[in-house]
Short mmCIF file of C-alpha atoms in Angstrom, two decimals:
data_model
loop_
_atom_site.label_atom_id
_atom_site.label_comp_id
_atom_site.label_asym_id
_atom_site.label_seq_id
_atom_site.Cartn_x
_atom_site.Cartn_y
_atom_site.Cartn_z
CA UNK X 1 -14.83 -20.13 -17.99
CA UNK X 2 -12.36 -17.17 -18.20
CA UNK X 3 -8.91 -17.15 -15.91
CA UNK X 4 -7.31 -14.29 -14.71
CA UNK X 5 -4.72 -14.95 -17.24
CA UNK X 6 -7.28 -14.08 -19.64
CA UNK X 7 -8.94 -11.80 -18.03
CA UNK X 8 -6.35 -9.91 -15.66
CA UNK X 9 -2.78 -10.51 -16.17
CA UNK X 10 -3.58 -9.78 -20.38
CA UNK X 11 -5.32 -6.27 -19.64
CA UNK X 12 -2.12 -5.57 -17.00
CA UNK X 13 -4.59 -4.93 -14.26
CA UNK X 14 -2.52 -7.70 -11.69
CA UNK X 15 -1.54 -6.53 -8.42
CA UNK X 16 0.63 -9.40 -7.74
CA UNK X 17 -1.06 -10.48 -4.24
CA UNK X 18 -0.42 -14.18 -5.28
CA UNK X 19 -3.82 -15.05 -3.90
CA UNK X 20 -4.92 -16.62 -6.60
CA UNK X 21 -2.03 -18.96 -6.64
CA UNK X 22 -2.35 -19.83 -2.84
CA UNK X 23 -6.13 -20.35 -3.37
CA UNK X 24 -6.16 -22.94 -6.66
CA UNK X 25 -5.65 -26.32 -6.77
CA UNK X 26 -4.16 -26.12 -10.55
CA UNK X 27 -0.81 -25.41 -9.40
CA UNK X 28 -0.63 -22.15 -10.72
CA UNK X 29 2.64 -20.03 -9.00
CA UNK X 30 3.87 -17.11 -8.81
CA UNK X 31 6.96 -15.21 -10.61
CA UNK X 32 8.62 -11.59 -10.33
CA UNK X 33 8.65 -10.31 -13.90
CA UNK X 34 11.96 -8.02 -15.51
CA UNK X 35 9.48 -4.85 -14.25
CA UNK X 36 9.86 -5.85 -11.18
CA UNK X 37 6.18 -6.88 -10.32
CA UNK X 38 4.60 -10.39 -9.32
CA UNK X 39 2.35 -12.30 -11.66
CA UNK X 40 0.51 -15.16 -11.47
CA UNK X 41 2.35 -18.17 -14.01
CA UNK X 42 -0.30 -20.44 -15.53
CA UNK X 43 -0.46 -24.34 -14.38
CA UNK X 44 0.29 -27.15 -16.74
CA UNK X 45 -3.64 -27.17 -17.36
CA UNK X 46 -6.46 -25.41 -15.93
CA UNK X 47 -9.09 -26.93 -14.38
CA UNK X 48 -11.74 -24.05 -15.33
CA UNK X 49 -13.03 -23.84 -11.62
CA UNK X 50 -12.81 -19.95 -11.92
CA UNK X 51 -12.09 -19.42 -8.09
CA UNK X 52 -8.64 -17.63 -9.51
CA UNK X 53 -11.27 -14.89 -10.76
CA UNK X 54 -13.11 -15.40 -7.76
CA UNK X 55 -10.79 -14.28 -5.03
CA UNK X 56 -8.97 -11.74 -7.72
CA UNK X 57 -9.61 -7.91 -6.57
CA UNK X 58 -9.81 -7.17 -9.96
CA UNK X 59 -11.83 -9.72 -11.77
CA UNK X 60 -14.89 -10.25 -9.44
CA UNK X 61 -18.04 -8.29 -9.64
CA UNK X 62 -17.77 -4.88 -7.01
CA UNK X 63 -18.38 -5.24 -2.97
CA UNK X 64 -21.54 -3.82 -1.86
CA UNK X 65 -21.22 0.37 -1.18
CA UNK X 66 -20.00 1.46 2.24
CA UNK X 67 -21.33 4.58 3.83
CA UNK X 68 -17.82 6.41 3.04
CA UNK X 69 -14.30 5.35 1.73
CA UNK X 70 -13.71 4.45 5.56
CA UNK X 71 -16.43 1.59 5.12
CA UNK X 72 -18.29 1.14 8.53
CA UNK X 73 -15.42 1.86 11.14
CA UNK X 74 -17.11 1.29 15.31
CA UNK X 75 -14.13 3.80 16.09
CA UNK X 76 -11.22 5.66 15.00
CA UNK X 77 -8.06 6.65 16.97
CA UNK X 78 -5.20 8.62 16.63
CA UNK X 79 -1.64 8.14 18.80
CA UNK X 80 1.29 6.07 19.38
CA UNK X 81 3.23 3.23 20.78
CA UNK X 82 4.92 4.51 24.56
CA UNK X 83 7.57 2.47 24.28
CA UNK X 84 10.13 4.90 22.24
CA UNK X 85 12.31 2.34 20.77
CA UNK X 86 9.00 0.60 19.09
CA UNK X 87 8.07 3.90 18.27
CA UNK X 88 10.86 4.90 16.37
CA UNK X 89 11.29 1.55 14.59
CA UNK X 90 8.49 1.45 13.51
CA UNK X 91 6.65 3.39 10.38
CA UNK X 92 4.25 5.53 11.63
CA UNK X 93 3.51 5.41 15.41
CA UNK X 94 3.23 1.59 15.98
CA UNK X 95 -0.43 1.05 16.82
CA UNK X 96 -0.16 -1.66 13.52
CA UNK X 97 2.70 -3.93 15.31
CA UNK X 98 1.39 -3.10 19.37
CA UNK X 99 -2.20 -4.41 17.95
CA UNK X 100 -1.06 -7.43 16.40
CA UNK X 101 1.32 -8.68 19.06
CA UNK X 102 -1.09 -8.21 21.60
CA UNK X 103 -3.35 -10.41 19.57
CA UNK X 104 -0.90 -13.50 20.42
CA UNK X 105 -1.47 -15.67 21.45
CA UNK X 106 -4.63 -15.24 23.05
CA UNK X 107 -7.07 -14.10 19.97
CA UNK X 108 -4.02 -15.57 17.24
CA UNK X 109 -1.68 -18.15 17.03
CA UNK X 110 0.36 -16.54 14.44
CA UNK X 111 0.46 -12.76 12.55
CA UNK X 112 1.33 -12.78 8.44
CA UNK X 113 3.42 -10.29 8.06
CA UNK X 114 6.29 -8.69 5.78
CA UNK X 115 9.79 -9.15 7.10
CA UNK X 116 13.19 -8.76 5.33
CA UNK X 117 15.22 -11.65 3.93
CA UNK X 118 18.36 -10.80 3.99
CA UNK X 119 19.41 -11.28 0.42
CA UNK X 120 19.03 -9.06 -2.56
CA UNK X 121 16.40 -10.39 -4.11
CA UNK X 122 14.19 -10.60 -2.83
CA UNK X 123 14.30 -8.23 -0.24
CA UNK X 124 11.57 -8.74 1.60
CA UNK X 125 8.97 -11.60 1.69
CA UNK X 126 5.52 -12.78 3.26
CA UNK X 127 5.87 -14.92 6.44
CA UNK X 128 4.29 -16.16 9.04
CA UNK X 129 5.32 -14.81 12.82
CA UNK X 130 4.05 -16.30 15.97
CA UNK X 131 5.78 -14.19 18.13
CA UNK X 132 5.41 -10.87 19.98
CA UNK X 133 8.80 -10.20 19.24
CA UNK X 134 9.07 -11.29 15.48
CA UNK X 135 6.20 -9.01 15.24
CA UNK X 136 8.16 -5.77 16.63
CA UNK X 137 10.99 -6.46 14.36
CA UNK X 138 9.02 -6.74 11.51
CA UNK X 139 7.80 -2.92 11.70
CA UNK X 140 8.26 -0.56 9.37
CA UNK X 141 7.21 0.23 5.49
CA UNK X 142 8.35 -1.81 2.71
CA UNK X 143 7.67 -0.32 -0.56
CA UNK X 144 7.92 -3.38 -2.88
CA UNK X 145 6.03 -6.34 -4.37
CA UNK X 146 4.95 -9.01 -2.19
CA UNK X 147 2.91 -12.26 -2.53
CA UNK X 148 0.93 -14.57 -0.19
CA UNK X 149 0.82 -17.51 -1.92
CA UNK X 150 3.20 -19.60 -0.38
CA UNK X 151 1.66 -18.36 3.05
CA UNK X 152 -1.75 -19.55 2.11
CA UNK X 153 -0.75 -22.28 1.45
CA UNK X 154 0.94 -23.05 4.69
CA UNK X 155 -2.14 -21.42 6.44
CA UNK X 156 -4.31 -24.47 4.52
CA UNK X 157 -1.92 -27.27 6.16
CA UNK X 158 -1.20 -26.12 9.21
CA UNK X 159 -4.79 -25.62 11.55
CA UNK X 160 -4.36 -22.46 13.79
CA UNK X 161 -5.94 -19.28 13.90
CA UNK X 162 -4.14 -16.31 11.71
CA UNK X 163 -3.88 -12.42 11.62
CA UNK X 164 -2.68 -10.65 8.43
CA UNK X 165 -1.26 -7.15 7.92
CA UNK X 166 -1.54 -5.95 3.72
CA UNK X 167 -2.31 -3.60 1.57
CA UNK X 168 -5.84 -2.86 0.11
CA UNK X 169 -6.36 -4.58 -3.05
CA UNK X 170 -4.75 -7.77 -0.89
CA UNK X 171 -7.31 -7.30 1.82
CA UNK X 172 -10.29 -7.18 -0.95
CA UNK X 173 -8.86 -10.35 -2.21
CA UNK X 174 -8.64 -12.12 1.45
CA UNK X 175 -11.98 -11.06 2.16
CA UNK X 176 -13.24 -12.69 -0.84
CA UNK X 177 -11.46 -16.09 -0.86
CA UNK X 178 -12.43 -15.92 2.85
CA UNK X 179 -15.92 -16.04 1.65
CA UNK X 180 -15.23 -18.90 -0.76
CA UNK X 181 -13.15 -20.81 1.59
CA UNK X 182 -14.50 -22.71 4.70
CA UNK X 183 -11.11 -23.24 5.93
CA UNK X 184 -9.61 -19.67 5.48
CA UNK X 185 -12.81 -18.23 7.09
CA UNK X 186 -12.18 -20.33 10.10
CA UNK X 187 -8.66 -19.57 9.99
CA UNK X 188 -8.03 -15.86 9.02
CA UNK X 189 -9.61 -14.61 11.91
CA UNK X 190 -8.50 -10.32 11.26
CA UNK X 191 -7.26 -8.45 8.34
CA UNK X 192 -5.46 -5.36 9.19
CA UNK X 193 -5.12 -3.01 5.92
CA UNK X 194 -2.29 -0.28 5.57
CA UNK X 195 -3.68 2.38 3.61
CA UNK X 196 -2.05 2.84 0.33
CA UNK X 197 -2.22 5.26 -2.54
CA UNK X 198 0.16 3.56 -4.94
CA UNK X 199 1.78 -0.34 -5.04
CA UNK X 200 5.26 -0.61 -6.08
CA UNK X 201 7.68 -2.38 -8.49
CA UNK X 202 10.95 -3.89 -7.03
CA UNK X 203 12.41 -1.74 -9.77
CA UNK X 204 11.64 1.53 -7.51
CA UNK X 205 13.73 0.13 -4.47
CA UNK X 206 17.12 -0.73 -7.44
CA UNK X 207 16.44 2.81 -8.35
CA UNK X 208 16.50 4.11 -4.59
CA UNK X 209 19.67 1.97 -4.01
CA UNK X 210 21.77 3.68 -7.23
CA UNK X 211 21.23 6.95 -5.89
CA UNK X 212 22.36 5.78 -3.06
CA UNK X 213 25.63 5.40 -4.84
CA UNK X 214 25.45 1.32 -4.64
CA UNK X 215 24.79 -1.63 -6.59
CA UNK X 216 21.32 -3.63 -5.94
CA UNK X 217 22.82 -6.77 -6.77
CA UNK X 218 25.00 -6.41 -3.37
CA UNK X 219 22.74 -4.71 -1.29
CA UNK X 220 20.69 -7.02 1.18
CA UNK X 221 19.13 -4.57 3.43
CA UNK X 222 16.87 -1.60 3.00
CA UNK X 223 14.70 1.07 5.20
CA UNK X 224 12.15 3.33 3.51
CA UNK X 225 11.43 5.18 6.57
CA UNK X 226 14.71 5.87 8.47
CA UNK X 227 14.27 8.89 11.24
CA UNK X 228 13.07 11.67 9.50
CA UNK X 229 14.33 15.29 9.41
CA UNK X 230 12.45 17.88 11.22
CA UNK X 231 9.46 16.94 9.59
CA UNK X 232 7.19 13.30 9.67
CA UNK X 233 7.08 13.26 6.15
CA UNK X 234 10.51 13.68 5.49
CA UNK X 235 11.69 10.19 5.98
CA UNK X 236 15.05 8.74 4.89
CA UNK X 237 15.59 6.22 2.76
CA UNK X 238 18.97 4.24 3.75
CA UNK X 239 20.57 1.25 1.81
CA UNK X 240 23.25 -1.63 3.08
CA UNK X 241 25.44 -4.38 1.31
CA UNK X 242 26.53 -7.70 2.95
CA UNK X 243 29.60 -6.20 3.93
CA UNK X 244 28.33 -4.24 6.02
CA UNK X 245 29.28 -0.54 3.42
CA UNK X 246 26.27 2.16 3.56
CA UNK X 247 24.75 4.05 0.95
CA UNK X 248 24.06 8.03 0.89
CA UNK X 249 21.12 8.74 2.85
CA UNK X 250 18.02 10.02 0.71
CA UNK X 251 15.46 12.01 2.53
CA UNK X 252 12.25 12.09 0.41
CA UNK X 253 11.39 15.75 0.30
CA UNK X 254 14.27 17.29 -0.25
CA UNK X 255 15.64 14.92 -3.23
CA UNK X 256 13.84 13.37 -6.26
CA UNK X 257 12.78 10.38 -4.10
CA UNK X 258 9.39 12.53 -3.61
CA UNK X 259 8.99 12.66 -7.60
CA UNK X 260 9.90 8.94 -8.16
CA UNK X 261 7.24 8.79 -5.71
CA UNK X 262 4.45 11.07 -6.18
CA UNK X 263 4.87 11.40 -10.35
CA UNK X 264 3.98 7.09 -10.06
CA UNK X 265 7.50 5.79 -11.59
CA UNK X 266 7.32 2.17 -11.61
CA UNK X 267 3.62 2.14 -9.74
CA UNK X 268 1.54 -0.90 -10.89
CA UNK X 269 -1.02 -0.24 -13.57
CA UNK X 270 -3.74 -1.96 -11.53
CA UNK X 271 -3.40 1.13 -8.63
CA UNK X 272 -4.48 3.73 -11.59
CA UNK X 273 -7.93 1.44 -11.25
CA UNK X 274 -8.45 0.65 -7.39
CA UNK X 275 -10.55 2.67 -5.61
CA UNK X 276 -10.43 1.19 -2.25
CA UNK X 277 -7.42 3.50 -0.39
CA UNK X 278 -8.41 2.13 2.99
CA UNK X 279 -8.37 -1.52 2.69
CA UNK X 280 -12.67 -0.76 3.58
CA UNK X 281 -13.34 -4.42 3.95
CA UNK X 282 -10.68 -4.86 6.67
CA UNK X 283 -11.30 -5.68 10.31
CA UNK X 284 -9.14 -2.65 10.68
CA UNK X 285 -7.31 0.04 8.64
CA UNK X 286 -3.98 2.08 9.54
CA UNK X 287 -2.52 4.77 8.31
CA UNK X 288 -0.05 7.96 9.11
CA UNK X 289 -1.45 11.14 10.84
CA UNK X 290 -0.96 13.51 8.48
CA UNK X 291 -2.66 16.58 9.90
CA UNK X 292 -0.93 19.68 10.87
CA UNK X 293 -0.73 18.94 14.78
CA UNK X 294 1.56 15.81 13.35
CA UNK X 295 3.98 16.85 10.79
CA UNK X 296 6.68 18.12 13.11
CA UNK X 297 6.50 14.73 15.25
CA UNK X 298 9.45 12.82 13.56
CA UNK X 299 8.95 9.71 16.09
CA UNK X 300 5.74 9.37 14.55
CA UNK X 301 1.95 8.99 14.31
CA UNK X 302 -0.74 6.60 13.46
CA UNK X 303 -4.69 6.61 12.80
CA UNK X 304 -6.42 3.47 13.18
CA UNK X 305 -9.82 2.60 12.62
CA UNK X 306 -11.73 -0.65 13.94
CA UNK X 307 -14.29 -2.63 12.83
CA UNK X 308 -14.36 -5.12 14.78
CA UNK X 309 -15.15 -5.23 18.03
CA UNK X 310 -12.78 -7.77 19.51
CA UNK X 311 -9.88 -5.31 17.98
CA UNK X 312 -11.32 -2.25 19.27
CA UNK X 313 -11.34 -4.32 22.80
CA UNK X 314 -7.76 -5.25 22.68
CA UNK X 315 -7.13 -1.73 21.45
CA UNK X 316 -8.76 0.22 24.44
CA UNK X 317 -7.00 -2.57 26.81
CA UNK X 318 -3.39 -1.40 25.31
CA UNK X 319 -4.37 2.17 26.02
CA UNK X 320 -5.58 1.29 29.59
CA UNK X 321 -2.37 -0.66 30.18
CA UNK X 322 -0.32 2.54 29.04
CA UNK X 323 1.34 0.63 26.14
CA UNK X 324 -0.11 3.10 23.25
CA UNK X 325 -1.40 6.47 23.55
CA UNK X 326 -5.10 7.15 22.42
CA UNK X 327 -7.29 10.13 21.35
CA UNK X 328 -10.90 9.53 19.41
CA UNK X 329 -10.30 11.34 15.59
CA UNK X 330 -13.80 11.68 13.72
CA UNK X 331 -13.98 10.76 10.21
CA UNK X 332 -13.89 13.53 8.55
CA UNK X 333 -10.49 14.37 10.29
CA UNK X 334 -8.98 10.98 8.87
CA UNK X 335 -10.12 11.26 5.56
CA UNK X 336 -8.09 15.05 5.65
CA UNK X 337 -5.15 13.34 6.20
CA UNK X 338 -5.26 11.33 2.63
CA UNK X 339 -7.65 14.00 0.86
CA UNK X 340 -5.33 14.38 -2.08
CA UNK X 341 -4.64 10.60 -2.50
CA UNK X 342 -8.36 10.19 -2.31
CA UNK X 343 -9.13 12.47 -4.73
CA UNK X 344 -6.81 10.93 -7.24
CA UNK X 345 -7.89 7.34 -6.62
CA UNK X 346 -11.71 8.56 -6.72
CA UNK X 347 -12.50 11.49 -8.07
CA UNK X 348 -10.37 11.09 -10.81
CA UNK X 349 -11.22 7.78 -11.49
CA UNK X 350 -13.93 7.71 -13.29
CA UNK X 351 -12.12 9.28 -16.32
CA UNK X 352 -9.28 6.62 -16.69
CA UNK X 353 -11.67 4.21 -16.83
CA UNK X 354 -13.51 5.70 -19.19
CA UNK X 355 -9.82 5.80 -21.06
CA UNK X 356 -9.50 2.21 -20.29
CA UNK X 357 -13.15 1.11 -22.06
CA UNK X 358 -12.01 2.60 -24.97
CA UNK X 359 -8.93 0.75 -25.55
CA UNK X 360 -11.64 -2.50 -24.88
CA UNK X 361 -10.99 -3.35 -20.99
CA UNK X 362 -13.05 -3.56 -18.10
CA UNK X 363 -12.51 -3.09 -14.54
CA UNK X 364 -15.50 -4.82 -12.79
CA UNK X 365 -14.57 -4.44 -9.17
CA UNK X 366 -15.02 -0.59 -8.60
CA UNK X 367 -18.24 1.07 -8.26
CA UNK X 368 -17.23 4.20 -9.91
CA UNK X 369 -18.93 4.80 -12.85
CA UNK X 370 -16.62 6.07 -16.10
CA UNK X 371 -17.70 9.57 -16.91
CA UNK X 372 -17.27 10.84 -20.65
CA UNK X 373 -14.32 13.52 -18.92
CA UNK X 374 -10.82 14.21 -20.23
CA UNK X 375 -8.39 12.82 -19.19
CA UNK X 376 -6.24 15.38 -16.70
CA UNK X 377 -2.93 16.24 -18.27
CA UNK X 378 -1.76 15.40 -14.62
CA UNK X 379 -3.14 11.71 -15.15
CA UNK X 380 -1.49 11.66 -18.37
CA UNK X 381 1.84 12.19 -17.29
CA UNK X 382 1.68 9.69 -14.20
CA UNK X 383 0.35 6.77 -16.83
CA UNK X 384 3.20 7.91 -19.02
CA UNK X 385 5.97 7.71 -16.03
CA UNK X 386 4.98 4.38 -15.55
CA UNK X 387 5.04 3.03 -18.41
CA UNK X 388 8.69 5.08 -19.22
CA UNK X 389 9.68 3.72 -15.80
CA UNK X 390 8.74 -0.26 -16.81
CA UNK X 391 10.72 -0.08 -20.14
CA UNK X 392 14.16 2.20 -19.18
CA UNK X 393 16.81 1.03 -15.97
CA UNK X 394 16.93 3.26 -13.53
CA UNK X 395 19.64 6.42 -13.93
CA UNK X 396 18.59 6.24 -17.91
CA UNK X 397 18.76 9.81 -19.77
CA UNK X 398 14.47 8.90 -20.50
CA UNK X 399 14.14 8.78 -17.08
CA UNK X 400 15.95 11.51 -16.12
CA UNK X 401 14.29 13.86 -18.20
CA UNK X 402 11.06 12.35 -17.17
CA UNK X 403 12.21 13.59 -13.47
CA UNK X 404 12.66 16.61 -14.64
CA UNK X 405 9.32 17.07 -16.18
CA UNK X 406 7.61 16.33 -12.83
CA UNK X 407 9.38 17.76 -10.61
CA UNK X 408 9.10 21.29 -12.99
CA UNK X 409 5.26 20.24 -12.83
CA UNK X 410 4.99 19.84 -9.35
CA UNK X 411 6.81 23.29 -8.98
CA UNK X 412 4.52 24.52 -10.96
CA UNK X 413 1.02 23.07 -8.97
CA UNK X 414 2.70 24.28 -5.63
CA UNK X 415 2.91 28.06 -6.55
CA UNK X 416 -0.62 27.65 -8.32
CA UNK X 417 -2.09 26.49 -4.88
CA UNK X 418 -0.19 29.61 -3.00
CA UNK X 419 -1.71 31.58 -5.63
CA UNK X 420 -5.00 29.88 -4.80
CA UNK X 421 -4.86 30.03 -1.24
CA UNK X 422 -3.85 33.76 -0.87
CA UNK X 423 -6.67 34.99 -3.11
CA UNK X 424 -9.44 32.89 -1.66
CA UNK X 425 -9.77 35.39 1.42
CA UNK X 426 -9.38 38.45 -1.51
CA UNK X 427 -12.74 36.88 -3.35
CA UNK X 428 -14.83 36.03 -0.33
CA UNK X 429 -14.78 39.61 0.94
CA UNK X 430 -15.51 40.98 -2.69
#
């Protein structure tokens, strides 16, 4: 029987969750790789059991359709933590952190989360909080690689019962070792998914920190979403050493953050093939408001939608208690506040994979059929920053230019859609 060595980790379609490792009994571990990502390293011998393609969210055969990219939410909200300082420590809002702390201990006796380390590499690792208050100081973004495989295994030896906040292709992976595993079922009682376009290397963050104007050997603490400037989107990225000395401040808009970003430098190759953006098989999903009636709300704001009903209970309770302000958002709305990240990761799918069959590989896990379509020159170009990204360091004249190129592009696409939108009234009076 095939391994995900064989079958994943050779075709570069890894994400790096680690679940694979936490959920064998070979003894297979996990490593970060000179690009920066997490990959699976292969035991001493394998045992051929093929759970490790089992659980892997992009080796095992596709999750039955949902009635939209949502999946099957009982209700979605839009709103906010009250308390301010939560608020504005948080990444978008706070409804992620106020759900899961008000989960202990009564519904959970502990919350996976992300939280930083304190040293520069890595920065920021998977652990296991079982407190309302490590849970508040673990809000907040991180945009780099992180693994569960230690966690699950500490989840397998000590009983209890477990929330866990991820991305995704993560959540895809839980939900399908959960279904393998008697004991994780039992244990991993809710999955709350962040939604996410694009994964990133730890490469992106060493980039960040040198135009910050420091080294990232000496920095040990990072924040991807400092207090943004008169817009929500416009957060700042902010860098600090162990002794204490700060780096430049980088808003995202109005620097090349937003191309390193958006043009998919140093993006995993397995988010060019995912097309779950919500984390659909989650109990719950979160994600940032972005709709008109939000972008000027620096503190910020957060959609959530629930599918279970024990979290939509202990939701409503934190809006009757007055700890998070609620308003019902339909569908439709939420999906508008991703619709161009959704387009790329479904619309546009369909023709990389058709790009990917013909180099001989196989995503099984989507439900998107490959269409016989071009390839977008758009699509091009992000594949092409990637892979630029993996090979050159950060600061690199290939890399600059590559900058260059997208930002020139993205010029480019935003004077198109002016174009577009002040000639669409013109043609529907014609």
């Amino acid at each position: 029987m095939s391994n995900v060595f064989e079958r994943v980790v050779a075709n570069d379609l890894c994400c790096g969750c680690g679940v694979c490792a936490g959920m064998a009994a070979c003894g297979m571990g996990m490593a970060l790789t000179s690009e920066g990502e997490y990959q699976p390293t292969p035991p001493q011998e394998c045992s051929a059991c093929g759970l490790c393609v089992a659980v892997c969210p992009f080796a095992s055969p596709p999750s039955p359709p949902t009635s939209s990219p949502l999946g099957e939410p009982l209700a979605c909200f839009v709103g906010h933590a009250r308390d301010e300082a939560h608020r504005r420590r948080a990444a978008s809002g706070g409804l992620t952190t106020a759900l899961l702390a008000a989960l202990l201990p009564d519904e959970v006796d502990a919350v996976v989360a992300v939280r930083a380390t304190g040293t520069p590499q890595p920065l920021f690792e998977a652990a296991v909080l079982r407190s309302a208050t490590e849970v508040l100081e673990s809000a907040s973004s991180r945009y780099y690689p992180i693994e569960f495989s230690a966690v699950l295994r500490r989840i397998r030896a000590e009983e209890g019962r477990y929330a866990a906040v991820v991305l995704p292709c993560v959540a895809r992976a839980l939900h399908l070792a959960r279904h393998r595993s008697a004991w994780l079922h039992e244990r991993l009682r809710f999955v709350v998914a962040l939604a996410c376009g694009q994964a990133k290397g730890a490469r992106y963050t060493s980039h960040l920190i040198a135009l910050s104007g420091l080294s990232p050997e000496e920095v040990v603490a990072v924040n991807y979403r400092g207090t943004p400037a008169h817009r929500a989107d416009n957060y700042v990225f902010t860098a600090v050493t162990g002794d204490g000395r700060r780096g430049r401040p980088l808003p995202l808009i109005s620097t090349s953050v937003r191309h390193l970003w958006s043009g998919c430098f140093y993006s995993l190759n397995s988010c060019l093939y995912c097309e779950d953006m919500f984390g659909e098989y989650a109990h719950a999903s979160v994600m940032d408001a972005w709709l008109p009636e939000y972008r000027n709300e620096v503190r910020g704001t957060s959609i959530i939608c629930l599918r279970d009903p024990i979290l939509l209970d202990v939701m409503r309770g934190l809006h009757a208690g007055g700890q998070v302000e609620l308003a019902a958002i339909e569908e439709r709305r939420v999906l508008a506040t991703q619709r161009a990240t959704l387009h790329f990761k479904s619309a546009q799918l369909s023709a990389r994979l058709m790009a990917l069959r013909r180099r001989g590989v196989e995503v099984p896990t989507v439900r998107v059929t490959p269409q016989r379509s071009p390839l977008s020159p758009l699509n091009r170009l992000y594949d092409l920053n990637r892979r630029l990204s993996r090979r050159y360091a950060p600061g690199s004249p290939v890399l600059r230019c590559a900058l260059k190129i997208t930002a020139a592009v993205a010029t480019v696409r935003r004077y198109l859609a002016a174009v577009r939108r002040r000639l669409r009234p013109a043609s529907g009076d014609a």
